[in-house]
PDB file of C-alpha atoms in Angstrom:
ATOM      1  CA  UNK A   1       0.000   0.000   0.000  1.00 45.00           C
ATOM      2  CA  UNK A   2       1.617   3.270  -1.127  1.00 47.00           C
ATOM      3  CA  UNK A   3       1.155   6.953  -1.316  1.00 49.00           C
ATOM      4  CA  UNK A   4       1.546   8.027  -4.847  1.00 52.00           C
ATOM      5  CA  UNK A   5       1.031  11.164  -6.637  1.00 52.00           C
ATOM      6  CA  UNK A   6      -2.621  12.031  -6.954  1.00 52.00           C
ATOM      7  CA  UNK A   7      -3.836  12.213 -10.861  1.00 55.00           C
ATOM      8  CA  UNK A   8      -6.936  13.125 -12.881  1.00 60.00           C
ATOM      9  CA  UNK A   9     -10.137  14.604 -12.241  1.00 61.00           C
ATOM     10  CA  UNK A  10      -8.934  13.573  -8.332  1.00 61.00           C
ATOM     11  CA  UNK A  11      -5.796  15.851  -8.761  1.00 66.00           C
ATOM     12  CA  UNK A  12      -7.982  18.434 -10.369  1.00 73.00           C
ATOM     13  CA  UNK A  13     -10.259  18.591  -7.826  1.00 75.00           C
ATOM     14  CA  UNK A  14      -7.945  18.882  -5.000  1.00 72.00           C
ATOM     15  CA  UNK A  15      -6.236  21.891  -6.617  1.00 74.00           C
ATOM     16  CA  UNK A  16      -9.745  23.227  -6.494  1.00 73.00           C
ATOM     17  CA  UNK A  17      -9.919  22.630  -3.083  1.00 72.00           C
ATOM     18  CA  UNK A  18      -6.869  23.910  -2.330  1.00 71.00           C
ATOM     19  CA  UNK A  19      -6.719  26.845  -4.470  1.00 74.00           C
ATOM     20  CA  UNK A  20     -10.715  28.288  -3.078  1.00 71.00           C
ATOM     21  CA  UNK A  21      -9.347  27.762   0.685  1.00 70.00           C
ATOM     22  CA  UNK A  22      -6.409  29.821  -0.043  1.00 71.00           C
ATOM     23  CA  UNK A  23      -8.325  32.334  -1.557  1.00 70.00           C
ATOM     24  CA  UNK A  24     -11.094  32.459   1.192  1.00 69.00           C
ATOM     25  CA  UNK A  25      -8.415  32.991   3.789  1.00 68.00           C
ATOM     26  CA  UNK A  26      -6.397  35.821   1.624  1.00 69.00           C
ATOM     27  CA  UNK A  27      -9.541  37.499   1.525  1.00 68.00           C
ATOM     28  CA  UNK A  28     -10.586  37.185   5.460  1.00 65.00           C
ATOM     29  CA  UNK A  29      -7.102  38.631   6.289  1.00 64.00           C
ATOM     30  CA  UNK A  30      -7.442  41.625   3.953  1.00 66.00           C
ATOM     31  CA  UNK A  31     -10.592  42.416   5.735  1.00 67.00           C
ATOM     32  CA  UNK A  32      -9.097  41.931   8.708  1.00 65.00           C
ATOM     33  CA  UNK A  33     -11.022  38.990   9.723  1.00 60.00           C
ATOM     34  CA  UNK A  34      -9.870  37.731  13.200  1.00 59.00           C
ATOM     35  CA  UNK A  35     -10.943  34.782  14.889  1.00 55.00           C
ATOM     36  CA  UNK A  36     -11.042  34.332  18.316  1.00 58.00           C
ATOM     37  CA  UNK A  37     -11.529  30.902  20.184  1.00 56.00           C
ATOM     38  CA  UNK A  38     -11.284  29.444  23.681  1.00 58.00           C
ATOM     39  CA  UNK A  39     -12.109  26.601  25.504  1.00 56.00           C
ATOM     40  CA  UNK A  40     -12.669  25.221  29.170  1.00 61.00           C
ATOM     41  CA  UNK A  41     -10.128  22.731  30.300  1.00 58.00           C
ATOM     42  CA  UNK A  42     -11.616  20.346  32.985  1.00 58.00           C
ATOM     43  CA  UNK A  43      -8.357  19.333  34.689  1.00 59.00           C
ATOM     44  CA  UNK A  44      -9.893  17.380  37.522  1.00 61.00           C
ATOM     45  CA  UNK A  45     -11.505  15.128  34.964  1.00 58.00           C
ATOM     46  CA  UNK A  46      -9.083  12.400  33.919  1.00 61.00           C
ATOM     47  CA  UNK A  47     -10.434   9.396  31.908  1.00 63.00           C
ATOM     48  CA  UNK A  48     -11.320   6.170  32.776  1.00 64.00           C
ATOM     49  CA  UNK A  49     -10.642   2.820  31.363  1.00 66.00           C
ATOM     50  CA  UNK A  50     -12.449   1.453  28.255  1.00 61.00           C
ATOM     51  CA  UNK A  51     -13.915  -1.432  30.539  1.00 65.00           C
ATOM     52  CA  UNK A  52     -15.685   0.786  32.477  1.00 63.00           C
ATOM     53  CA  UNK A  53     -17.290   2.865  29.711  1.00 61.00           C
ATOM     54  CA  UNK A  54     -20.551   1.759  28.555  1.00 63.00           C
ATOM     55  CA  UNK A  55     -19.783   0.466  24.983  1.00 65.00           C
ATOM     56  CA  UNK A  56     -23.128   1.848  23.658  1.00 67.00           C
ATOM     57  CA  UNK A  57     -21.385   5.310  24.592  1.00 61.00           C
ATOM     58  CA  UNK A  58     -17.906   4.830  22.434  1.00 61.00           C
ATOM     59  CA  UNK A  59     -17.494   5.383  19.093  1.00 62.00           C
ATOM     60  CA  UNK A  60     -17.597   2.095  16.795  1.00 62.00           C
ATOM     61  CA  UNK A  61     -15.232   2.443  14.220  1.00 66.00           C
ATOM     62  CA  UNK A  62     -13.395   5.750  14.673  1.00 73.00           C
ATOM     63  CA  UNK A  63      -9.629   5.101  16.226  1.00 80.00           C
ATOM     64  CA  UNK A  64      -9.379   6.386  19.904  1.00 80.00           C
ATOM     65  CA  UNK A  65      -7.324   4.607  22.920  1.00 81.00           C
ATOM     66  CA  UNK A  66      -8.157   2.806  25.810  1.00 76.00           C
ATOM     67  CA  UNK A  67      -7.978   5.889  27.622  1.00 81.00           C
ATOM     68  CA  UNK A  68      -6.998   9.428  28.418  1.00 86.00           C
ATOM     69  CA  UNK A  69      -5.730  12.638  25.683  1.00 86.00           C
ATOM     70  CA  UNK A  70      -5.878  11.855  21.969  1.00 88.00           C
ATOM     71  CA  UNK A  71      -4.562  13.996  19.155  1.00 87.00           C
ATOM     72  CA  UNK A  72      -3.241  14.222  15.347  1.00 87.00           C
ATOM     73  CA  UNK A  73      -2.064  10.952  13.611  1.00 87.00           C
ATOM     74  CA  UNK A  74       0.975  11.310  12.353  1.00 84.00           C
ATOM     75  CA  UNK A  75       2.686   8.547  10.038  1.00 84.00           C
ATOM     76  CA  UNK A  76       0.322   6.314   9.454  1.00 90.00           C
ATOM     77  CA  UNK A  77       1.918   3.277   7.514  1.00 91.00           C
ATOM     78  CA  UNK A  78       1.243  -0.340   6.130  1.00 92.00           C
ATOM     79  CA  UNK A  79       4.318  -2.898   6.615  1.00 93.00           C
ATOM     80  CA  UNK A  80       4.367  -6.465   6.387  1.00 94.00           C
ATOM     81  CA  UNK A  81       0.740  -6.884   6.555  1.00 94.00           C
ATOM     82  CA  UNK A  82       0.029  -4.985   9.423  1.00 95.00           C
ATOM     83  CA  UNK A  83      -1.447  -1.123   9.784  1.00 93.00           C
ATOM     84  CA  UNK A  84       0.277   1.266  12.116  1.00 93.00           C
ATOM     85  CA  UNK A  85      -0.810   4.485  13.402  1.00 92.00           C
ATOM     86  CA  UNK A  86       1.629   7.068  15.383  1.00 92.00           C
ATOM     87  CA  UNK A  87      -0.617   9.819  17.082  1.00 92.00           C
ATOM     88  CA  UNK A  88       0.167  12.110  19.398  1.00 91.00           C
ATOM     89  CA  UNK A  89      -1.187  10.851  23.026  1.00 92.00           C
ATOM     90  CA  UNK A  90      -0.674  11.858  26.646  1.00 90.00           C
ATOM     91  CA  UNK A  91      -0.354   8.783  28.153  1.00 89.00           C
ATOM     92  CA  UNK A  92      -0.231  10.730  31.691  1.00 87.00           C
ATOM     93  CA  UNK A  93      -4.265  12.023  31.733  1.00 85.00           C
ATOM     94  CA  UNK A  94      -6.970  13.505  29.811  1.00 81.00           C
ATOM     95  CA  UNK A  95      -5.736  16.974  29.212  1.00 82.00           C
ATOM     96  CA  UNK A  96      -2.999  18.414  26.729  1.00 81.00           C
ATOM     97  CA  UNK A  97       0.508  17.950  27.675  1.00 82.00           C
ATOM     98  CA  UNK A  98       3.069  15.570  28.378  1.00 85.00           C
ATOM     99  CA  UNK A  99       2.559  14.251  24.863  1.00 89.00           C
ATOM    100  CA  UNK A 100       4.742  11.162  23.476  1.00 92.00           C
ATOM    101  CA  UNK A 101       4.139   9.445  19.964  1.00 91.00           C
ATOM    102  CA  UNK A 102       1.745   6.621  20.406  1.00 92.00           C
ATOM    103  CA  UNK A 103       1.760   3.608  18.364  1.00 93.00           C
ATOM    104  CA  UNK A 104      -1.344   1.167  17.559  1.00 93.00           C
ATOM    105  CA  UNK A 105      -1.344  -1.467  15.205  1.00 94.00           C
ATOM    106  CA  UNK A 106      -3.813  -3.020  13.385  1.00 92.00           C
ATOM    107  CA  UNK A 107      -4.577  -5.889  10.863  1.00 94.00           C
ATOM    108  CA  UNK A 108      -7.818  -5.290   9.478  1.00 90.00           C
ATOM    109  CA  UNK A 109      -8.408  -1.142  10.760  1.00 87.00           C
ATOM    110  CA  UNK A 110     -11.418  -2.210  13.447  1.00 83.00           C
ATOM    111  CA  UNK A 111      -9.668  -3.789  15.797  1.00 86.00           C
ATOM    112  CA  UNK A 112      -6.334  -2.150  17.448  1.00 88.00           C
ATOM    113  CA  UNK A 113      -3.451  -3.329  19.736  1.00 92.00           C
ATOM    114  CA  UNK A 114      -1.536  -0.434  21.535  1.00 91.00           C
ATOM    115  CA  UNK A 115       1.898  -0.901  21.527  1.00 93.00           C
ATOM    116  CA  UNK A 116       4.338   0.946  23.974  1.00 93.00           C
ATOM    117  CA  UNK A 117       4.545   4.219  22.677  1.00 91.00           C
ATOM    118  CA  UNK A 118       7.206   4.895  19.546  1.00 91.00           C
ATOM    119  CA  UNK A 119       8.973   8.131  20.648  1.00 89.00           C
ATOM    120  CA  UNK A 120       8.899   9.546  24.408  1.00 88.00           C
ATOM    121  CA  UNK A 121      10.050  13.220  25.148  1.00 86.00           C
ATOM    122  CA  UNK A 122      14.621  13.348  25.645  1.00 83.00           C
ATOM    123  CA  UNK A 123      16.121  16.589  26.697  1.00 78.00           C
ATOM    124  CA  UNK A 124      17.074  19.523  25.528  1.00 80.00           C
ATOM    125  CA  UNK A 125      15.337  19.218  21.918  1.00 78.00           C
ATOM    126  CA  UNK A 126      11.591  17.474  22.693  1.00 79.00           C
ATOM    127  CA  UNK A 127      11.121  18.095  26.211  1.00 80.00           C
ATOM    128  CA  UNK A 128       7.949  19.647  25.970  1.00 79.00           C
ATOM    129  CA  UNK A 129       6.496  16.828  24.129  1.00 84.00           C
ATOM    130  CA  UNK A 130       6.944  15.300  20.870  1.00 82.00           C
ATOM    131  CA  UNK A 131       5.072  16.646  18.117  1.00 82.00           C
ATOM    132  CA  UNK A 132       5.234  15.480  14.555  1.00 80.00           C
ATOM    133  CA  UNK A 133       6.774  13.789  12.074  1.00 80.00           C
ATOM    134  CA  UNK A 134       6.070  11.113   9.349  1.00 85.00           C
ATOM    135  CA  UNK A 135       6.882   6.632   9.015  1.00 89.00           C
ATOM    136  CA  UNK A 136       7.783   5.370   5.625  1.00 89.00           C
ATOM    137  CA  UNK A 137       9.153   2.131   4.577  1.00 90.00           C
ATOM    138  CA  UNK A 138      12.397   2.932   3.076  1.00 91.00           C
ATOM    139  CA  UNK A 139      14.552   1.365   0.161  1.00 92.00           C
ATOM    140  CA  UNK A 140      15.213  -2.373   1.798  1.00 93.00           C
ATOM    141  CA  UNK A 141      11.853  -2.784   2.936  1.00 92.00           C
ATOM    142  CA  UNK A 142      12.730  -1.180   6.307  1.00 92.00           C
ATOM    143  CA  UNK A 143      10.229   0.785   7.883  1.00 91.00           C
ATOM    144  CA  UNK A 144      11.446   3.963   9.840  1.00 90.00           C
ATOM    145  CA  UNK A 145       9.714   6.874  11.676  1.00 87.00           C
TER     146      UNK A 145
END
């Protein structure tokens, strides 16, 4: 399973798409559109464990952990027959912070295993958490994040 280059109407199309957003935004900051958002953070409310969650209540097939703060994939990849997602994932509680790269893995994309997490925070460079990045399977058919 590969990435390739997109072509055709698809490619097209996402030029489209591409091309409209950039214009809507270029427009919104020559008006001086600003947009302002906030949230609550609940800090005294940590998660729970799957188990104890009511399945009717979590999602069916939409990738989440067995617990706690959940954000971005990053480097999703297919090796050797099996599907792995890196995401970032604060193994520590439900809030933001403390954030490590979290791997799951996967043979048919319903049902997960999570592994030990791929890449924890190491002084001075990722302390405050580790943020992006990409997988691919290089020449050799060795996979590396």
């Amino acid at each position: 399973m590969g990435m390739g280059r997109p072509s055709g109407a698809w490619s097209t199309r996402w030029l489209v798409v591409v091309l409209v957003h950039w214009l809507l935004c270029a427009t919104e900051r020559r008006r001086g559109a600003v947009v302002e958002a906030s949230h609550v953070e609940f800090a005294s409310l940590q998660s729970v464990p799957a188990s104890v969650v009511d399945n009717r209540l979590r999602t069916g097939y939409h990738f989440q952990p067995p617990r706690n703060w959940i954000n971005d994939p990053n480097g999703p990849m297919y090796f050797n027959g099996v599907y792995h997602l890196f995401y970032q994932y604060n193994p520590n509680g439900s809030v933001w912070g403390n954030i490590v790269w979290a791997h799951s893995v996967s043979t048919d994309l319903v049902n997960w295993i999570a592994l030990d997490p791929a890449i924890r925070p190491s002084k001075p460079f990722d302390i405050n958490g580790c943020w992006s990045g990409s997988a691919t399977v290089l020449p050799g058919n060795r996979p590396a994040i």
